[in-house]
């Protein structure tokens, strides 16, 4: 460490750290090739569709619409990039298939498997609260609520005492809090 550089990038180091995920792949910064519209009405129209999809309450909507055009465009492009490059964990179909697999397995799990089941259901609960309305609508169209209810009604005693049970109930709560 040199005298001029901080011990951490966030405290004044020369550049941000390189983020590496498992298996050694380096994450590249997101680049956007979409030029910002020069017409502010066009930008506001695109941004309004995005904000509608987020299903926000009035104060949060107003806060977003009060952002400067550059920030609106950055948010729009970020969401557009997410839609064009979704990770498996954001797909309703992925969760539906995973829940079906959880429902059909009736064996004792070791701690590692139980942790992965718990994490999956916790991630679904988070997705149902934070993903756009299209995700929630698709999840419901694929009978996601019925799959959750079936899972809850058929789970064994061990599972009813686990965090999987609590997270499943959290999924129902998240669905009830949506305005679908």
PDB file of C-alpha atoms in Angstrom:
ATOM      1  CA  UNK A   1       0.000   0.000   0.000  1.00  0.00           C
ATOM      2  CA  UNK A   2       1.429   3.364  -0.981  1.00  0.00           C
ATOM      3  CA  UNK A   3       1.044   6.530   1.041  1.00  0.00           C
ATOM      4  CA  UNK A   4      -1.261   8.277  -1.453  1.00  0.00           C
ATOM      5  CA  UNK A   5      -3.671   5.391  -1.946  1.00  0.00           C
ATOM      6  CA  UNK A   6      -6.216   4.489   0.678  1.00  0.00           C
ATOM      7  CA  UNK A   7      -6.394   0.993   2.069  1.00  0.00           C
ATOM      8  CA  UNK A   8      -9.788   0.565   0.441  1.00  0.00           C
ATOM      9  CA  UNK A   9     -11.179   1.878  -2.820  1.00  0.00           C
ATOM     10  CA  UNK A  10     -14.226   3.276  -1.059  1.00  0.00           C
ATOM     11  CA  UNK A  11     -11.873   5.361   1.125  1.00  0.00           C
ATOM     12  CA  UNK A  12     -10.054   6.928  -1.783  1.00  0.00           C
ATOM     13  CA  UNK A  13      -8.200   4.106  -3.508  1.00  0.00           C
ATOM     14  CA  UNK A  14      -7.249   4.638  -7.121  1.00  0.00           C
ATOM     15  CA  UNK A  15      -9.915   2.471  -8.766  1.00  0.00           C
ATOM     16  CA  UNK A  16     -12.802   0.178  -7.945  1.00  0.00           C
ATOM     17  CA  UNK A  17     -12.067  -3.446  -7.147  1.00  0.00           C
ATOM     18  CA  UNK A  18     -12.505  -6.139  -9.762  1.00  0.00           C
ATOM     19  CA  UNK A  19     -15.484  -8.275  -8.858  1.00  0.00           C
ATOM     20  CA  UNK A  20     -14.957 -11.986  -9.309  1.00  0.00           C
ATOM     21  CA  UNK A  21     -17.691 -14.561  -8.857  1.00  0.00           C
ATOM     22  CA  UNK A  22     -17.363 -18.290  -8.255  1.00  0.00           C
ATOM     23  CA  UNK A  23     -15.693 -20.203 -11.066  1.00  0.00           C
ATOM     24  CA  UNK A  24     -13.348 -17.269 -11.704  1.00  0.00           C
ATOM     25  CA  UNK A  25     -15.497 -15.179 -14.079  1.00  0.00           C
ATOM     26  CA  UNK A  26     -14.942 -11.440 -13.861  1.00  0.00           C
ATOM     27  CA  UNK A  27     -17.990  -9.193 -13.989  1.00  0.00           C
ATOM     28  CA  UNK A  28     -17.756  -6.477 -16.595  1.00  0.00           C
ATOM     29  CA  UNK A  29     -19.306  -3.050 -16.038  1.00  0.00           C
ATOM     30  CA  UNK A  30     -22.697  -2.598 -17.678  1.00  0.00           C
ATOM     31  CA  UNK A  31     -22.413  -0.597 -20.876  1.00  0.00           C
ATOM     32  CA  UNK A  32     -25.394   0.976 -22.560  1.00  0.00           C
ATOM     33  CA  UNK A  33     -25.427   1.510 -26.284  1.00  0.00           C
ATOM     34  CA  UNK A  34     -28.840   3.148 -26.365  1.00  0.00           C
ATOM     35  CA  UNK A  35     -28.592   6.899 -26.954  1.00  0.00           C
ATOM     36  CA  UNK A  36     -30.676   9.113 -24.677  1.00  0.00           C
ATOM     37  CA  UNK A  37     -33.669  10.635 -26.498  1.00  0.00           C
ATOM     38  CA  UNK A  38     -33.284  14.338 -27.167  1.00  0.00           C
ATOM     39  CA  UNK A  39     -37.029  14.893 -26.827  1.00  0.00           C
ATOM     40  CA  UNK A  40     -37.896  15.041 -23.122  1.00  0.00           C
ATOM     41  CA  UNK A  41     -41.488  13.934 -23.847  1.00  0.00           C
ATOM     42  CA  UNK A  42     -40.212  10.727 -25.440  1.00  0.00           C
ATOM     43  CA  UNK A  43     -37.980  10.081 -22.434  1.00  0.00           C
ATOM     44  CA  UNK A  44     -40.848  10.738 -20.014  1.00  0.00           C
ATOM     45  CA  UNK A  45     -43.130   8.410 -21.988  1.00  0.00           C
ATOM     46  CA  UNK A  46     -40.610   5.547 -21.782  1.00  0.00           C
ATOM     47  CA  UNK A  47     -39.891   6.285 -18.147  1.00  0.00           C
ATOM     48  CA  UNK A  48     -43.607   6.361 -17.301  1.00  0.00           C
ATOM     49  CA  UNK A  49     -44.053   2.828 -18.695  1.00  0.00           C
ATOM     50  CA  UNK A  50     -41.179   1.648 -16.524  1.00  0.00           C
ATOM     51  CA  UNK A  51     -42.544   3.320 -13.389  1.00  0.00           C
ATOM     52  CA  UNK A  52     -46.002   1.849 -14.090  1.00  0.00           C
ATOM     53  CA  UNK A  53     -44.451  -1.618 -14.217  1.00  0.00           C
ATOM     54  CA  UNK A  54     -42.884  -1.075 -10.792  1.00  0.00           C
ATOM     55  CA  UNK A  55     -46.306  -0.580  -9.145  1.00  0.00           C
ATOM     56  CA  UNK A  56     -45.096   2.149  -6.773  1.00  0.00           C
ATOM     57  CA  UNK A  57     -47.189   4.273  -4.447  1.00  0.00           C
ATOM     58  CA  UNK A  58     -47.776   7.953  -5.254  1.00  0.00           C
ATOM     59  CA  UNK A  59     -44.919   9.514  -3.200  1.00  0.00           C
ATOM     60  CA  UNK A  60     -42.339   7.157  -4.716  1.00  0.00           C
ATOM     61  CA  UNK A  61     -43.700   7.720  -8.230  1.00  0.00           C
ATOM     62  CA  UNK A  62     -43.445  11.490  -7.773  1.00  0.00           C
ATOM     63  CA  UNK A  63     -39.901  11.178  -6.451  1.00  0.00           C
ATOM     64  CA  UNK A  64     -38.875   9.226  -9.552  1.00  0.00           C
ATOM     65  CA  UNK A  65     -40.532  11.693 -11.920  1.00  0.00           C
ATOM     66  CA  UNK A  66     -38.701  14.569 -10.210  1.00  0.00           C
ATOM     67  CA  UNK A  67     -35.300  13.082 -11.080  1.00  0.00           C
ATOM     68  CA  UNK A  68     -33.170  14.818 -13.723  1.00  0.00           C
ATOM     69  CA  UNK A  69     -33.480  13.432 -17.285  1.00  0.00           C
ATOM     70  CA  UNK A  70     -29.998  11.827 -17.183  1.00  0.00           C
ATOM     71  CA  UNK A  71     -30.891   9.857 -14.061  1.00  0.00           C
ATOM     72  CA  UNK A  72     -34.253   8.812 -15.538  1.00  0.00           C
ATOM     73  CA  UNK A  73     -32.439   7.550 -18.621  1.00  0.00           C
ATOM     74  CA  UNK A  74     -29.902   5.676 -16.516  1.00  0.00           C
ATOM     75  CA  UNK A  75     -32.695   3.940 -14.585  1.00  0.00           C
ATOM     76  CA  UNK A  76     -34.584   3.177 -17.802  1.00  0.00           C
ATOM     77  CA  UNK A  77     -31.495   1.685 -19.445  1.00  0.00           C
ATOM     78  CA  UNK A  78     -30.683  -0.331 -16.339  1.00  0.00           C
ATOM     79  CA  UNK A  79     -34.168  -1.884 -16.306  1.00  0.00           C
ATOM     80  CA  UNK A  80     -34.047  -2.426 -20.067  1.00  0.00           C
ATOM     81  CA  UNK A  81     -30.706  -4.207 -19.690  1.00  0.00           C
ATOM     82  CA  UNK A  82     -32.187  -6.389 -16.926  1.00  0.00           C
ATOM     83  CA  UNK A  83     -35.110  -7.338 -19.183  1.00  0.00           C
ATOM     84  CA  UNK A  84     -32.816  -8.215 -22.074  1.00  0.00           C
ATOM     85  CA  UNK A  85     -30.378 -10.164 -19.869  1.00  0.00           C
ATOM     86  CA  UNK A  86     -32.394 -11.750 -17.076  1.00  0.00           C
ATOM     87  CA  UNK A  87     -30.674 -14.049 -14.647  1.00  0.00           C
ATOM     88  CA  UNK A  88     -32.272 -17.407 -14.045  1.00  0.00           C
ATOM     89  CA  UNK A  89     -33.311 -16.345 -10.558  1.00  0.00           C
ATOM     90  CA  UNK A  90     -35.642 -13.639 -11.922  1.00  0.00           C
ATOM     91  CA  UNK A  91     -37.755 -15.893 -14.092  1.00  0.00           C
ATOM     92  CA  UNK A  92     -41.138 -16.929 -12.785  1.00  0.00           C
ATOM     93  CA  UNK A  93     -40.764 -20.193 -14.695  1.00  0.00           C
ATOM     94  CA  UNK A  94     -37.571 -21.019 -12.800  1.00  0.00           C
ATOM     95  CA  UNK A  95     -39.301 -20.608  -9.456  1.00  0.00           C
ATOM     96  CA  UNK A  96     -42.347 -22.588 -10.559  1.00  0.00           C
ATOM     97  CA  UNK A  97     -40.208 -25.545 -11.647  1.00  0.00           C
ATOM     98  CA  UNK A  98     -38.124 -25.340  -8.482  1.00  0.00           C
ATOM     99  CA  UNK A  99     -41.233 -25.277  -6.278  1.00  0.00           C
ATOM    100  CA  UNK A 100     -42.646 -28.287  -8.118  1.00  0.00           C
ATOM    101  CA  UNK A 101     -39.412 -30.166  -7.442  1.00  0.00           C
ATOM    102  CA  UNK A 102     -39.555 -29.185  -3.766  1.00  0.00           C
ATOM    103  CA  UNK A 103     -43.134 -30.453  -3.560  1.00  0.00           C
ATOM    104  CA  UNK A 104     -42.357 -33.867  -4.993  1.00  0.00           C
ATOM    105  CA  UNK A 105     -39.327 -34.642  -2.829  1.00  0.00           C
ATOM    106  CA  UNK A 106     -40.259 -36.311   0.449  1.00  0.00           C
ATOM    107  CA  UNK A 107     -36.941 -37.384   1.950  1.00  0.00           C
ATOM    108  CA  UNK A 108     -34.888 -36.202   4.886  1.00  0.00           C
ATOM    109  CA  UNK A 109     -32.447 -33.484   3.878  1.00  0.00           C
ATOM    110  CA  UNK A 110     -29.007 -32.787   5.192  1.00  0.00           C
ATOM    111  CA  UNK A 111     -28.274 -29.292   6.487  1.00  0.00           C
ATOM    112  CA  UNK A 112     -26.718 -28.166   3.198  1.00  0.00           C
ATOM    113  CA  UNK A 113     -29.737 -29.211   1.128  1.00  0.00           C
ATOM    114  CA  UNK A 114     -32.105 -27.663   3.663  1.00  0.00           C
ATOM    115  CA  UNK A 115     -30.163 -24.392   3.451  1.00  0.00           C
ATOM    116  CA  UNK A 116     -30.448 -24.358  -0.357  1.00  0.00           C
ATOM    117  CA  UNK A 117     -34.217 -25.022  -0.148  1.00  0.00           C
ATOM    118  CA  UNK A 118     -34.579 -22.230   2.367  1.00  0.00           C
ATOM    119  CA  UNK A 119     -32.529 -19.852   0.220  1.00  0.00           C
ATOM    120  CA  UNK A 120     -34.615 -20.643  -2.871  1.00  0.00           C
ATOM    121  CA  UNK A 121     -37.899 -19.889  -1.099  1.00  0.00           C
ATOM    122  CA  UNK A 122     -36.444 -16.774   0.546  1.00  0.00           C
ATOM    123  CA  UNK A 123     -35.285 -15.550  -2.892  1.00  0.00           C
ATOM    124  CA  UNK A 124     -38.769 -16.173  -4.288  1.00  0.00           C
ATOM    125  CA  UNK A 125     -40.291 -14.158  -1.438  1.00  0.00           C
ATOM    126  CA  UNK A 126     -37.909 -11.294  -2.219  1.00  0.00           C
ATOM    127  CA  UNK A 127     -38.626 -11.536  -5.955  1.00  0.00           C
ATOM    128  CA  UNK A 128     -42.372 -11.398  -5.364  1.00  0.00           C
ATOM    129  CA  UNK A 129     -41.869  -8.174  -3.384  1.00  0.00           C
ATOM    130  CA  UNK A 130     -39.312  -6.475  -5.623  1.00  0.00           C
ATOM    131  CA  UNK A 131     -39.691  -7.662  -9.215  1.00  0.00           C
ATOM    132  CA  UNK A 132     -41.885  -5.819 -11.731  1.00  0.00           C
ATOM    133  CA  UNK A 133     -45.591  -6.606 -11.939  1.00  0.00           C
ATOM    134  CA  UNK A 134     -45.021  -8.703 -15.065  1.00  0.00           C
ATOM    135  CA  UNK A 135     -43.012 -11.161 -12.934  1.00  0.00           C
ATOM    136  CA  UNK A 136     -45.823 -11.462 -10.372  1.00  0.00           C
ATOM    137  CA  UNK A 137     -48.510 -11.772 -13.052  1.00  0.00           C
ATOM    138  CA  UNK A 138     -46.526 -14.483 -14.830  1.00  0.00           C
ATOM    139  CA  UNK A 139     -45.975 -16.313 -11.531  1.00  0.00           C
ATOM    140  CA  UNK A 140     -49.725 -16.285 -10.842  1.00  0.00           C
ATOM    141  CA  UNK A 141     -50.567 -17.312 -14.423  1.00  0.00           C
ATOM    142  CA  UNK A 142     -48.287 -20.338 -13.992  1.00  0.00           C
ATOM    143  CA  UNK A 143     -50.345 -21.336 -10.909  1.00  0.00           C
ATOM    144  CA  UNK A 144     -47.599 -20.278  -8.530  1.00  0.00           C
ATOM    145  CA  UNK A 145     -50.023 -19.471  -5.726  1.00  0.00           C
ATOM    146  CA  UNK A 146     -51.652 -22.900  -5.998  1.00  0.00           C
ATOM    147  CA  UNK A 147     -48.234 -24.587  -5.994  1.00  0.00           C
ATOM    148  CA  UNK A 148     -47.303 -22.699  -2.809  1.00  0.00           C
ATOM    149  CA  UNK A 149     -50.613 -23.645  -1.160  1.00  0.00           C
ATOM    150  CA  UNK A 150     -50.205 -27.300  -2.177  1.00  0.00           C
ATOM    151  CA  UNK A 151     -46.668 -27.311  -0.823  1.00  0.00           C
ATOM    152  CA  UNK A 152     -47.819 -25.842   2.493  1.00  0.00           C
ATOM    153  CA  UNK A 153     -50.687 -28.299   2.870  1.00  0.00           C
ATOM    154  CA  UNK A 154     -48.525 -31.337   2.054  1.00  0.00           C
ATOM    155  CA  UNK A 155     -45.318 -30.523   3.928  1.00  0.00           C
ATOM    156  CA  UNK A 156     -44.036 -32.838   6.623  1.00  0.00           C
ATOM    157  CA  UNK A 157     -43.620 -31.919  10.271  1.00  0.00           C
ATOM    158  CA  UNK A 158     -39.885 -31.177   9.951  1.00  0.00           C
ATOM    159  CA  UNK A 159     -40.516 -28.673   7.170  1.00  0.00           C
ATOM    160  CA  UNK A 160     -43.306 -26.958   9.114  1.00  0.00           C
ATOM    161  CA  UNK A 161     -40.737 -26.235  11.821  1.00  0.00           C
ATOM    162  CA  UNK A 162     -38.164 -24.829   9.371  1.00  0.00           C
ATOM    163  CA  UNK A 163     -37.504 -21.482   7.742  1.00  0.00           C
ATOM    164  CA  UNK A 164     -38.888 -22.917   4.479  1.00  0.00           C
ATOM    165  CA  UNK A 165     -42.378 -22.864   6.012  1.00  0.00           C
ATOM    166  CA  UNK A 166     -41.964 -19.285   7.239  1.00  0.00           C
ATOM    167  CA  UNK A 167     -40.652 -18.113   3.864  1.00  0.00           C
ATOM    168  CA  UNK A 168     -43.524 -19.825   2.021  1.00  0.00           C
ATOM    169  CA  UNK A 169     -45.988 -17.891   4.157  1.00  0.00           C
ATOM    170  CA  UNK A 170     -43.950 -14.773   3.344  1.00  0.00           C
ATOM    171  CA  UNK A 171     -44.464 -15.553  -0.360  1.00  0.00           C
ATOM    172  CA  UNK A 172     -48.231 -15.572   0.148  1.00  0.00           C
ATOM    173  CA  UNK A 173     -47.999 -12.277   2.037  1.00  0.00           C
ATOM    174  CA  UNK A 174     -45.939 -10.767  -0.806  1.00  0.00           C
ATOM    175  CA  UNK A 175     -48.561 -11.889  -3.337  1.00  0.00           C
ATOM    176  CA  UNK A 176     -51.349 -10.407  -1.222  1.00  0.00           C
ATOM    177  CA  UNK A 177     -49.523  -7.064  -1.037  1.00  0.00           C
ATOM    178  CA  UNK A 178     -49.348  -6.769  -4.819  1.00  0.00           C
ATOM    179  CA  UNK A 179     -52.055  -4.891  -6.690  1.00  0.00           C
ATOM    180  CA  UNK A 180     -52.611  -7.617  -9.295  1.00  0.00           C
TER     181      UNK A 180
END
